Structure formats: C-alpha cells, structure tokens
Coordinates of C-alpha atoms in Angstrom, one line a residue:
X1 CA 7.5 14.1 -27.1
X2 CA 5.6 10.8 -27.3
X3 CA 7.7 10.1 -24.0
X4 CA 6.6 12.6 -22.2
X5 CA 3.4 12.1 -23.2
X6 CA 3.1 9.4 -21.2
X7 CA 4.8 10.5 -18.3
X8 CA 3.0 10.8 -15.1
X9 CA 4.8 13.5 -13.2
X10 CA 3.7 15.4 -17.2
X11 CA -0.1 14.4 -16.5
X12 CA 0.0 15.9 -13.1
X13 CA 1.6 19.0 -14.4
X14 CA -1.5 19.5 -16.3
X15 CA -3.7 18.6 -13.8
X16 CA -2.0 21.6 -11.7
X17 CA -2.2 24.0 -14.9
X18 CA -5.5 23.0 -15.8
X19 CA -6.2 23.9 -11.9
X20 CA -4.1 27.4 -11.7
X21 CA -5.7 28.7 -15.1
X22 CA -9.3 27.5 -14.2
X23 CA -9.1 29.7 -11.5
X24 CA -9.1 32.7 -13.3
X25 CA -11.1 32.2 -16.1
X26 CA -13.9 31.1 -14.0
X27 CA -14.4 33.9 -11.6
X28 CA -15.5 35.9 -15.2
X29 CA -17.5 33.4 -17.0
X30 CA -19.2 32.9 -13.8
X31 CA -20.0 36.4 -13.3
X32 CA -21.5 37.0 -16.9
X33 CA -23.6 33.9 -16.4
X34 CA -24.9 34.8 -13.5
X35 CA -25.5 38.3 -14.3
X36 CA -26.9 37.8 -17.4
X37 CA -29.6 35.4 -16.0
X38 CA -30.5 38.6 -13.4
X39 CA -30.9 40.7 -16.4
X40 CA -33.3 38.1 -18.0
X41 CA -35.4 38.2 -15.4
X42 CA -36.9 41.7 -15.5
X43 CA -40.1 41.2 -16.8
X44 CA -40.7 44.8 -17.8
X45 CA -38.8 47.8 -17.7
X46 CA -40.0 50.1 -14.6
X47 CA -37.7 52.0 -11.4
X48 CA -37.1 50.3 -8.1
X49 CA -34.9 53.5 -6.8
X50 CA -36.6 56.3 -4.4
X51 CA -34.9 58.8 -6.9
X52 CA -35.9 57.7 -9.8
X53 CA -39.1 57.0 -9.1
X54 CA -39.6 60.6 -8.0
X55 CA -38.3 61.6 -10.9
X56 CA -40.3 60.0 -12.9
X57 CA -43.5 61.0 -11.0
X58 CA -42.9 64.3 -11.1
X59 CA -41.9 64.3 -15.1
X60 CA -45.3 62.6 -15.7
X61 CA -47.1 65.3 -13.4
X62 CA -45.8 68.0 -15.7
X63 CA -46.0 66.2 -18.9
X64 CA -50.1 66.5 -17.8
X65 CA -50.1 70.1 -17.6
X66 CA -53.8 71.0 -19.1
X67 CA -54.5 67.4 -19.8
X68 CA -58.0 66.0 -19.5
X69 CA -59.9 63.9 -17.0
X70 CA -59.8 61.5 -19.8
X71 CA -55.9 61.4 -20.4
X72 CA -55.0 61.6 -16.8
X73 CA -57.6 58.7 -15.8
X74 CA -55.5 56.8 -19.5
X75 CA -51.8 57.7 -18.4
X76 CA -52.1 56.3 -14.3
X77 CA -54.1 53.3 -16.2
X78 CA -51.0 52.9 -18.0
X79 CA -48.8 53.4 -14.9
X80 CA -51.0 51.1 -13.1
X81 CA -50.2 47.9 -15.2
X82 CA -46.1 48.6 -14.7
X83 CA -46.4 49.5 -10.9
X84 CA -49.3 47.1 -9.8
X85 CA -48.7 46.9 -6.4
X86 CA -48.5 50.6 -5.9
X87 CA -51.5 53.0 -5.3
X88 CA -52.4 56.0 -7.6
X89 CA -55.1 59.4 -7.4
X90 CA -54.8 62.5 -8.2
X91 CA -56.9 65.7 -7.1
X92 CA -58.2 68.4 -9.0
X93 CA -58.0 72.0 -8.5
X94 CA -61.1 72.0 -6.6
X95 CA -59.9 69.1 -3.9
X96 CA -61.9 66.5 -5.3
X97 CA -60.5 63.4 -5.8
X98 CA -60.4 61.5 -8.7
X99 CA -59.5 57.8 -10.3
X100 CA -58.5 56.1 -7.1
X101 CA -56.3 52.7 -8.1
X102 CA -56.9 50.4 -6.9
X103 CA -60.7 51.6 -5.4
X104 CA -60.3 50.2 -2.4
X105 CA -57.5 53.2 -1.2
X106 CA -58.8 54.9 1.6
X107 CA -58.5 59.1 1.2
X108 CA -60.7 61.7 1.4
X109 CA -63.1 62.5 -1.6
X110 CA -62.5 66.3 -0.7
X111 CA -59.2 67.9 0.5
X112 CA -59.0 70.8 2.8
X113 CA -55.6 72.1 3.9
X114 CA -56.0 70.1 7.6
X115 CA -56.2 67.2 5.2
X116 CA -53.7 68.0 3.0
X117 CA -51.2 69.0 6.1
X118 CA -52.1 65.5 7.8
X119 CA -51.7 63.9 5.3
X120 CA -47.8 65.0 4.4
X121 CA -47.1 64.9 7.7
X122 CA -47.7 60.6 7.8
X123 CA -45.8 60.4 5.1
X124 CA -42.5 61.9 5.4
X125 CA -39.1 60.4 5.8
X126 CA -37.1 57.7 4.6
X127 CA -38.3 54.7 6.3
X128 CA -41.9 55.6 6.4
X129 CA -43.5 52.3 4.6
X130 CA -45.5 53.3 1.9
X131 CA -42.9 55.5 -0.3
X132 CA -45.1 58.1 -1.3
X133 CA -44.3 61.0 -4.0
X134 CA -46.4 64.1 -4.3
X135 CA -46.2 66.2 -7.9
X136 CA -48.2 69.0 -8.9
X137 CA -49.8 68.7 -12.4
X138 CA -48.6 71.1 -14.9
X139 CA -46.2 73.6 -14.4
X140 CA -48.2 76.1 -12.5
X141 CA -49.0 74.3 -9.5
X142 CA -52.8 75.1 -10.1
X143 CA -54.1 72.3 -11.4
X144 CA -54.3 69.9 -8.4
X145 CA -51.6 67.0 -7.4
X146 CA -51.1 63.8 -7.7
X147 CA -50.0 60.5 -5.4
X148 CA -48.1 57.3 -5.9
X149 CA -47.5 55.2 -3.1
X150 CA -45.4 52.2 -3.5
X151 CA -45.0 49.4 -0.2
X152 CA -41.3 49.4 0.2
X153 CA -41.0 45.7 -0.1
X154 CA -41.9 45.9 -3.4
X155 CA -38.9 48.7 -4.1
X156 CA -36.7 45.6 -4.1
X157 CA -35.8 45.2 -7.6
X158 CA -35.7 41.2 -9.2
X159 CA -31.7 41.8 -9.7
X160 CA -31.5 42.7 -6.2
X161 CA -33.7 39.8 -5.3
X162 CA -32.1 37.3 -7.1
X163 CA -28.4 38.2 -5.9
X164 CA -30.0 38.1 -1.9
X165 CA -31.3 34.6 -3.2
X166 CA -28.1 33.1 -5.1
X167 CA -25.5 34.7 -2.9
X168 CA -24.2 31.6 -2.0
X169 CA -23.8 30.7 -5.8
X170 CA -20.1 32.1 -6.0
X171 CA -18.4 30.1 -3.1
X172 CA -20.6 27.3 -3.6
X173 CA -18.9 27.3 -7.2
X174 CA -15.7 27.9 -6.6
X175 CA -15.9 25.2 -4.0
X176 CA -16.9 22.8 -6.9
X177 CA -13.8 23.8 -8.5
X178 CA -11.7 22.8 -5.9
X179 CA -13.9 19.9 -5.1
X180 CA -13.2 18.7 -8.7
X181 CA -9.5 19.5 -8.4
X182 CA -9.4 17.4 -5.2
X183 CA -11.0 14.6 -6.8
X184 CA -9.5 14.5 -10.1
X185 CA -5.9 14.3 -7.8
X186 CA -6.9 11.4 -6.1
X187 CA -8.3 9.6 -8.6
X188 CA -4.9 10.1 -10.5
X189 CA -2.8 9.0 -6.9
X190 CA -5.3 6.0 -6.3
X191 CA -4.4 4.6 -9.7
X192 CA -0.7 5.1 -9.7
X193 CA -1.5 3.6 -5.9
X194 CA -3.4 0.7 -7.0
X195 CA -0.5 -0.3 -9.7
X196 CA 1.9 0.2 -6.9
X197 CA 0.0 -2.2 -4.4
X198 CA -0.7 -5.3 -7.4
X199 CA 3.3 -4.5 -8.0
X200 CA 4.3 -5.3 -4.4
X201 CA 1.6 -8.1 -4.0
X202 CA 3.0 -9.6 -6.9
X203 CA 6.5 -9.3 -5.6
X204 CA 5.5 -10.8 -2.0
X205 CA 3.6 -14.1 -3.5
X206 CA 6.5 -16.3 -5.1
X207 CA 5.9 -19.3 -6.9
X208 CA 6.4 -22.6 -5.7
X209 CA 9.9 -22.5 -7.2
X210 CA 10.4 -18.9 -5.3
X211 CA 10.0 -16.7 -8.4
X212 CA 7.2 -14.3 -8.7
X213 CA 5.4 -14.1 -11.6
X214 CA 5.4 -11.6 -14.7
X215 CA 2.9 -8.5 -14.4
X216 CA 0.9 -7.5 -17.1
X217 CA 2.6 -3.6 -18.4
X218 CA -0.8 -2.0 -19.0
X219 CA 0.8 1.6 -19.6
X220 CA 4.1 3.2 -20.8
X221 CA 4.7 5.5 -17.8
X222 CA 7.2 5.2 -15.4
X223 CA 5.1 2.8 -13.3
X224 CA 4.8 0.7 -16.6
X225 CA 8.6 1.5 -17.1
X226 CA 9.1 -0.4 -13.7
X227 CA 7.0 -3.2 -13.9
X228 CA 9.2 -3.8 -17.6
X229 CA 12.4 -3.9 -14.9
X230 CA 10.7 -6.1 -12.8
X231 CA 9.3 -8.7 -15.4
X232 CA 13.0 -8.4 -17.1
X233 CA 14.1 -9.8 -13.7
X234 CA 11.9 -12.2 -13.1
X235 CA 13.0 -13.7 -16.6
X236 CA 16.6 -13.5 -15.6
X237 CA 16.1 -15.2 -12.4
X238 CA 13.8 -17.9 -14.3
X239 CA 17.3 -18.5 -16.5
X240 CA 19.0 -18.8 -13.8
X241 CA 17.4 -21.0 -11.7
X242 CA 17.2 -23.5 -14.7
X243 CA 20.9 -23.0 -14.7
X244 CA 21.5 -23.5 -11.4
X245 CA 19.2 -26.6 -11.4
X246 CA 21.0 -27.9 -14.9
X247 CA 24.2 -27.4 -13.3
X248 CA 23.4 -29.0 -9.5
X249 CA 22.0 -31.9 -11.8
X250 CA 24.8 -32.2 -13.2
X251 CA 27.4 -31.5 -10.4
X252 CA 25.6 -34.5 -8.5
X253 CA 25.7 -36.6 -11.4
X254 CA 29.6 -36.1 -12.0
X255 CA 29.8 -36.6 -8.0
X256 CA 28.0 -39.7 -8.4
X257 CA 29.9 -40.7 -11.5
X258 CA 33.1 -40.0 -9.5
X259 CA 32.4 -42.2 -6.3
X260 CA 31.6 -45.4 -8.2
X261 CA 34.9 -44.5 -10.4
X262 CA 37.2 -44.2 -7.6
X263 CA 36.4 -47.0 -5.5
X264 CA 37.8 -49.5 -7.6
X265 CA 41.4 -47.9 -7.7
X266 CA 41.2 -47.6 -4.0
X267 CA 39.9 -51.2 -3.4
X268 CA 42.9 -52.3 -5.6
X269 CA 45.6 -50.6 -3.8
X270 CA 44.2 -51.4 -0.4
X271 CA 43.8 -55.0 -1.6
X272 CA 48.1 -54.7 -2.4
X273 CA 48.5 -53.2 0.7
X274 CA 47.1 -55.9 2.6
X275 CA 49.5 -58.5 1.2
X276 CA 52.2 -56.3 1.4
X277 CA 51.6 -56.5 5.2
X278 CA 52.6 -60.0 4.6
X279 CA 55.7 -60.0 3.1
X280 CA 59.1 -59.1 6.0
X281 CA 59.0 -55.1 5.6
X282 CA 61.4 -53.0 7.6
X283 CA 60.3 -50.6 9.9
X284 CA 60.3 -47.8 8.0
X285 CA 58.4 -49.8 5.3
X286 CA 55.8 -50.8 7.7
X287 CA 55.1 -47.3 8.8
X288 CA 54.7 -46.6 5.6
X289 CA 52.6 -49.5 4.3
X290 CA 50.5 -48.7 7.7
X291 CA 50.6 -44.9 6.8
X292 CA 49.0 -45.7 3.3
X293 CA 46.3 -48.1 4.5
X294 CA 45.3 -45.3 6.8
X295 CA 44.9 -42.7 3.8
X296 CA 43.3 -45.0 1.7
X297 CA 40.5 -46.1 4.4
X298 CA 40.1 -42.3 5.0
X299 CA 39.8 -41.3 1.0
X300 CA 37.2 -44.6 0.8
X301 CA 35.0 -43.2 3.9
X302 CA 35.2 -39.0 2.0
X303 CA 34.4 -41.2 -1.0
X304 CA 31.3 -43.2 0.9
X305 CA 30.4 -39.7 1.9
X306 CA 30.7 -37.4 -1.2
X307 CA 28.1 -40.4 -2.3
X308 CA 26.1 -40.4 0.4
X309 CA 25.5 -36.4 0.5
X310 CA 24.6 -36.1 -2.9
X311 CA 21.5 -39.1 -2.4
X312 CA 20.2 -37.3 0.6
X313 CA 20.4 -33.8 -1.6
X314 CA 18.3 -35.9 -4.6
X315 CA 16.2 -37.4 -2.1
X316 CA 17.2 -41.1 -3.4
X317 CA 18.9 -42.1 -0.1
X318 CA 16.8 -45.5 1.2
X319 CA 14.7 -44.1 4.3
X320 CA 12.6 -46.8 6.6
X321 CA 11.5 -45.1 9.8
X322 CA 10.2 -47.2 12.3
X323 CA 9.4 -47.0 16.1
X324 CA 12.8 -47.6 17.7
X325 CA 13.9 -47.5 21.2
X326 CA 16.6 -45.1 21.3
X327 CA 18.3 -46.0 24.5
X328 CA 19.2 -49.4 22.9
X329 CA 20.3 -47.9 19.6
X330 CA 22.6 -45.9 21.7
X331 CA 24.5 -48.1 23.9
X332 CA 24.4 -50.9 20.7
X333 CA 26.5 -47.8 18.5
X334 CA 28.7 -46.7 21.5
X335 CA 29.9 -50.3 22.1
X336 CA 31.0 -50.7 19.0
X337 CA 33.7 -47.6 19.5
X338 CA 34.1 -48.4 23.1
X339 CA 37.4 -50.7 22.7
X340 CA 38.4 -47.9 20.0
X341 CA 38.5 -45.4 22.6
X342 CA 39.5 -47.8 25.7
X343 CA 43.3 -48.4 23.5
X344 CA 43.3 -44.7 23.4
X345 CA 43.1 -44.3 27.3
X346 CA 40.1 -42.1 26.7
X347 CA 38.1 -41.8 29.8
X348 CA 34.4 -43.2 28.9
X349 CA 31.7 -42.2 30.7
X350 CA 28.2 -43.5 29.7
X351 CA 25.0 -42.5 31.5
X352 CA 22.6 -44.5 29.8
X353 CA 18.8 -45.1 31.7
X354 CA 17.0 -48.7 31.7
X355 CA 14.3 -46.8 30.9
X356 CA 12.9 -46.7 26.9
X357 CA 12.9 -44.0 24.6
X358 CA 11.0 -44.1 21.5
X359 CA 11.8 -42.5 18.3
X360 CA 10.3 -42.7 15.2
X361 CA 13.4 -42.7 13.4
X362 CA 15.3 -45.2 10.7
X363 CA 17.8 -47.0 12.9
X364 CA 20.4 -46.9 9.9
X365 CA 20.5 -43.4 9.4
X366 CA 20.6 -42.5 13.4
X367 CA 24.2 -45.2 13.5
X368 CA 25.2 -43.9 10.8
X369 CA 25.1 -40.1 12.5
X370 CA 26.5 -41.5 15.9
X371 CA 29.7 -43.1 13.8
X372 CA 30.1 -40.1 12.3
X373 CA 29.9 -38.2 15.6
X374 CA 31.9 -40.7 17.4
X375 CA 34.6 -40.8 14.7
X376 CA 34.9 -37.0 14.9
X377 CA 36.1 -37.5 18.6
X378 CA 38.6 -40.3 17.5
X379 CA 39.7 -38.1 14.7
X380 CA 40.2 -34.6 16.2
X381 CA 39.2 -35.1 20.3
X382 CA 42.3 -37.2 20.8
X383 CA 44.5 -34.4 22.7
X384 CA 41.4 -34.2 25.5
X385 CA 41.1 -38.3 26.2
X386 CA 37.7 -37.9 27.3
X387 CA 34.5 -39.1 25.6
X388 CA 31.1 -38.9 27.5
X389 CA 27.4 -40.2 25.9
X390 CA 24.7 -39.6 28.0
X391 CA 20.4 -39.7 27.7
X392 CA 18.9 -37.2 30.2
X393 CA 15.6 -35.7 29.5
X394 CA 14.6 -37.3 26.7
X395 CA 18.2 -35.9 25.0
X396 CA 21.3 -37.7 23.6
X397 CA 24.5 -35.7 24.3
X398 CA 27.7 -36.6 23.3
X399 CA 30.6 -34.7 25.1
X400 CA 34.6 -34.5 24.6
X401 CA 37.1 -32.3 25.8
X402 CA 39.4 -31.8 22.9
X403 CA 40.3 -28.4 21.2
X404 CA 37.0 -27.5 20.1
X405 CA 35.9 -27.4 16.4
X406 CA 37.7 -23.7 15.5
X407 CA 41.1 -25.5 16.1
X408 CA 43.1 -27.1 12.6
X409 CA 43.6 -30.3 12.6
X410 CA 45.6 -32.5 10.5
X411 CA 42.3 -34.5 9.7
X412 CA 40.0 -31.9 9.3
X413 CA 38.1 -31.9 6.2
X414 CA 35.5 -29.6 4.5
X415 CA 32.9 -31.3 7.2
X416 CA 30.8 -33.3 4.8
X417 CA 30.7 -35.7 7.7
X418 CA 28.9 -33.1 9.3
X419 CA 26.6 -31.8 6.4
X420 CA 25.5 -35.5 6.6
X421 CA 24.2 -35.8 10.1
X422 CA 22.5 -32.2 9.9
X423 CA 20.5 -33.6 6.3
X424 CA 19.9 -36.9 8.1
X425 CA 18.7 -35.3 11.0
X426 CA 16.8 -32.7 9.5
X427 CA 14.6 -35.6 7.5
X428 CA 14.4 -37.4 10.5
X429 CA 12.4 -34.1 12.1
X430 CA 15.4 -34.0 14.9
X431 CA 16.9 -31.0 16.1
X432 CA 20.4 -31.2 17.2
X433 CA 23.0 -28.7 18.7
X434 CA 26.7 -27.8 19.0
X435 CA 28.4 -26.0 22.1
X436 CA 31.9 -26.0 20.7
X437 CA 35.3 -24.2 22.7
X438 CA 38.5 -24.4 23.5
X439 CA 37.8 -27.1 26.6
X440 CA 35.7 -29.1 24.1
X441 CA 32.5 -29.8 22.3
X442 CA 28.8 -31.0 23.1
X443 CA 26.8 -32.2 20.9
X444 CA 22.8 -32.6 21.9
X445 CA 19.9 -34.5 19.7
X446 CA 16.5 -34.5 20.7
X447 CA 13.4 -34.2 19.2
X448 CA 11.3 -31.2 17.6

C-alpha cells in the first residue's frame, strides 16, 4: 500500500478521479450557491408577474369594499412604499379623483365616460409600457375604481436581474475547473519532466575519468526507483574501473618485470651461440646454430618491444622533440636497410627531394617507427622484392609489393610492432595511413 502510495501513475489516477467526480458535484453546489445568493437579494417581498400583480390589485380593491377615504388613502400608502416606482389613484363614485401617488401623475380630477373610454383605450395590451390594472372597489362595482401603473422595466424582478447579469458565471466556472485540471496535470508532467531532464544531463556530463556522477533520489517513485538503478551503476562502473586500473597496473608491471627477466637468459644463450659459430659444425649443425640465433634475435626485439609498449601506455617512455629536418632523417634510416634489401635483390627506389622538411618531432622515436616499418617489409614483403620510400607533398610513403597484411605469415606476430608506431605517432601529433592488398601495402605519414 505504502508502494503504491508513492507511485506516480497512482497520483495521476487521482488527479483523473478527483477531475471525473468534481464534475458532478459541482454543477449542484454551484447551483445552490448561486441561487441562494439570488434569493438573498430580495429586499422585500412584493410581485414582478402581470398576473399576479392583477391579482393582487383586484383582491385589495375588494378587500376595500365600504372602506373610508381614510383607509383607502392608508392601504395605497402602504402599497406605495413596496411598489415605489409605480403610480396609484383611485376615483370615487362621483368621478372625482383622489390620493394621487406620487402627486405629480397627470389624470383628470373629474372622470366622464369620454375620459374613462380614452383612457382604457391607451392602455390596453401587453406591451403597452406602463402595465396598468383597473379594479373596482368593493364588490358591487359602485364605489368608484382604482389604478396602479407600474413602468415595465421595473417588472424585472432582482432574481431575474441577477441571472441576466451572472449568466456567464456557469461556464466561466466550469472553465475554472478545467483550467485547474489543466494545470494541476502539467505541473505533475513538468516535475516528472524536470527529474527526467537533470537524469539525462547527469548521464551526458561524465567525469574526467568517464563516469557520471551519483544523483541525489529525492522521491520513492518510479523516477526515484530509476535514478536508484542508475546510481547502483555508476558504483559498479566506479569498481570496475579501479579494477581495471589495479589490474592494467599490474599487467604492465608484470610486463615490465618480465622483459628485464628474460633478457638475461636470451643474452646467455645468444652469447653460446656465438662461440658455437666458432667451433667446426656440420652443415646441418650450422643451420641449426644459424636457425637459433635467428629466433633468439627475434624473441630479444618482441622482448625490446613488449617493453617498449608498456612505457609509451604509462607515459614513461623518454620523449625530446625537437625541430628536425625530415628529409635527412629519412634517407639517414633508409641507408641503414639499404644493403639489407640490395642482398635480397629487392628493387629500391628512393624519391627523396633536396629540399627540407621540418618536423617537430623526437628523431629517436621517428627511426625507431621507420625500422619497424622497414623490418616489416624484410620480414613479410620478401615474396614481392620491391621496396619504395618516397617524400612528395610534404608525405613520407613507404611502398612494397608483397602479399598484403591479410596474408599469414610464418613471422607474423600479434603486431606490437605496429601498436608501437601508431602510439609513437599519435604522441608525436602525426597521422599516418595503411592501403594494404593482395599486390602490396602503402604506408603514408604526414602531419595533422
């Protein structure tokens, strides 16, 4: 229950219930309200109607029968102060007129039948503005008449008046209601909206170390539910990350450990090897002894680079950049591989300008990424016999034509080599590029 409690699809229910049953319940209470404040605002109790003013003019005519001046002149009085704006006389049995209210009225002070006949005649009908009602007084019609005349604007009765005035006070209300359903929904999407939006931006600004950070769970719905998830995450990926970092750490270390450890066996057995070259070997036994001096060279240069790889990963391999002409570096590197691949009956070609080319680069690193290139061709390029170095365009291209770097070959390794030059390269802000196929490889450095 406390569960869904908290739930927001069990909030907006309510908010929809709250909205359906509202509906209802409103129409009535606004009704009594409204009707009850009409009612409140008859001042006194009097008749608005045609009819029943009639009626009760003529029911006060008779209730005079053989009345006095005196208590005809008190009861209009008293009709006087209820019907204010209306006019009031009455004529004797003679045709005399008597107790005009107000005293203004204009009517004859003596009624002859022209009079009388006129006078009915101007005032018939139902739109004719004054409503006028004519009684005879008593019940034998012989003891004159009397008039009330009442400006039909004033027949309007408050209630009447009021709903005329406040007409608008039922839509205008129920608008309200919807208004405040309208509202109350998006004030209940903008905050599951704005929790949504810190969520995300949270998310999309990592660390420095790539992580977000935690978000503070302000609520127990689903949304708070979620951003539990997502700090649960961020904690697991925290863990791991120091894992991964204890166990790179280490990983370099035994690397490290590993390189130094090894290169004194292999400097042993190549140092044996050389004077074994010394002693008379038979063919066979020369092959051999040639065959192992090969293997170890080739385990000492994986060794030099496992070593090497895992300084420029730490960042502890020696860097001294300086403003070097590169056209020099070049053809210096290439001559030192040039008799290599002469013996080899490669065919060389080197298109090298006089003009300079100047790199800010360290001119250790860049020889040791053109060996490395260079002894990829020696190692694997052999079958094509055809090594080309060129500078055009401010680029360094090195070309062969040997089966292309999808092929196996016998000395093909996991391509540390090549991890090497693309750190090196990378440090040194140079961008380089491989064209590799079945008709050979090309191999293009320039700068970014």
């Amino acid at each position: 229950m406390k569960k869904l409690r908290k739930s927001l699809l069990a909030q907006y229910l309510l908010i929809i219930l709250v909205a359906m049953m509202i509906l209802p319940f409103s129409m009535p209470v606004l009704s009594i309200i409204f009707y009850n404040s009409i009612e409140q605002a008859e001042s006194s109790v009097r008749y608005y109607n045609g009819t029943d003013l009639e009626g009760m003019w003529n029911e006060t005519a008779k209730g005079l029968s053989g009345a006095s001046e005196q208590q005809i002149h008190q009861k209009l009085s008293s009709l006087k102060h209820v019907y204010q704006e209306a006019s009031m006389y009455w004529v004797d049995d003679r045709g005399q007129t008597k107790d005009k209210f107000p005293e203004s009225i204009s009517v004859p002070d003596t009624w002859t039948a022209s009079d009388s006949i006129h006078f009915m005649k101007n005032n018939r009908g139902y739109t004719v503005d004054p409503f006028t009602v004519v009684a005879f007084i008593g019940h034998e019609q012989q003891e004159g008449f009397m008039v009330l005349q009442i400006p039909r604007p004033d027949m309007v009765s408050p209630n009447d008046k009021l709903r005329a005035k406040y007409n608008y006070f039922f839509p205008v209300a129920l608008l309200f209601i919807f208004a405040l359903f309208i509202l109350i929904s998006t004030l209940f999407f903008y905050r599951i909206r704005k929790r949504l939006l810190h969520l995300q931006e949270v998310m999309a600004t990592p660390e420095a170390n790539g992580i977000p950070t935690t978000i503070e769970v302000s609520k127990q719905d689903e949304i708070g539910r979620l951003e539990h998830s997502f700090n649960r995450m961020v904690q697991e990926l925290e863990m791991s990350r120091i894992r991964e970092m204890e166990e790179e750490e280490l990983r370099k270390e035994l690397i490290a450990n590993l390189s130094h450890d090894l290169r004194t066996p292999l400097t042993t057995i190549r140092g044996h090897a050389y004077r074994l070259k010394k002693e008379p070997l038979s063919t066979k036994g020369q092959e051999s002894l040639d065959f192992i001096d090969e293997k170890v060279g080739y385990m000492g240069e994986l060794i030099e680079n496992l070593l090497s790889y895992t300084l420029l990963t730490t960042g502890k391999y020696p860097y001294y950049p300086e403003n070097v002409d590169m056209v020099r570096l070049v053809r210096n590197s290439f001559a030192a591989w040039y008799p290599t691949f002469e013996n080899l009956q490669f065919d060389i070609e080197l298109t090298i300008p006089d003009k300079r080319l100047m790199w800010d680069v360290d001119p250790q690193w860049v020889h040791r990424v053109l060996d490395n290139l260079f002894q990829n061709i020696y190692r694997h390029a052999k079958s094509g016999q055809f090594v080309a170095v060129r500078i055009e365009n401010e680029t360094i291209v090195i070309e062969d034509h040997g089966p292309g770097m999808g092929e196996r070959s016998s000395h093909k390794g996991v391509g540390i080599g090549l991890s090497i030059v693309s750190l090196m390269l990378k440090d040194m802000q140079l961008d380089w590029n491989i064209e590799t196929s079945e008709h050979g490889t090309i191999m293009t450095i320039q700068q970014i």
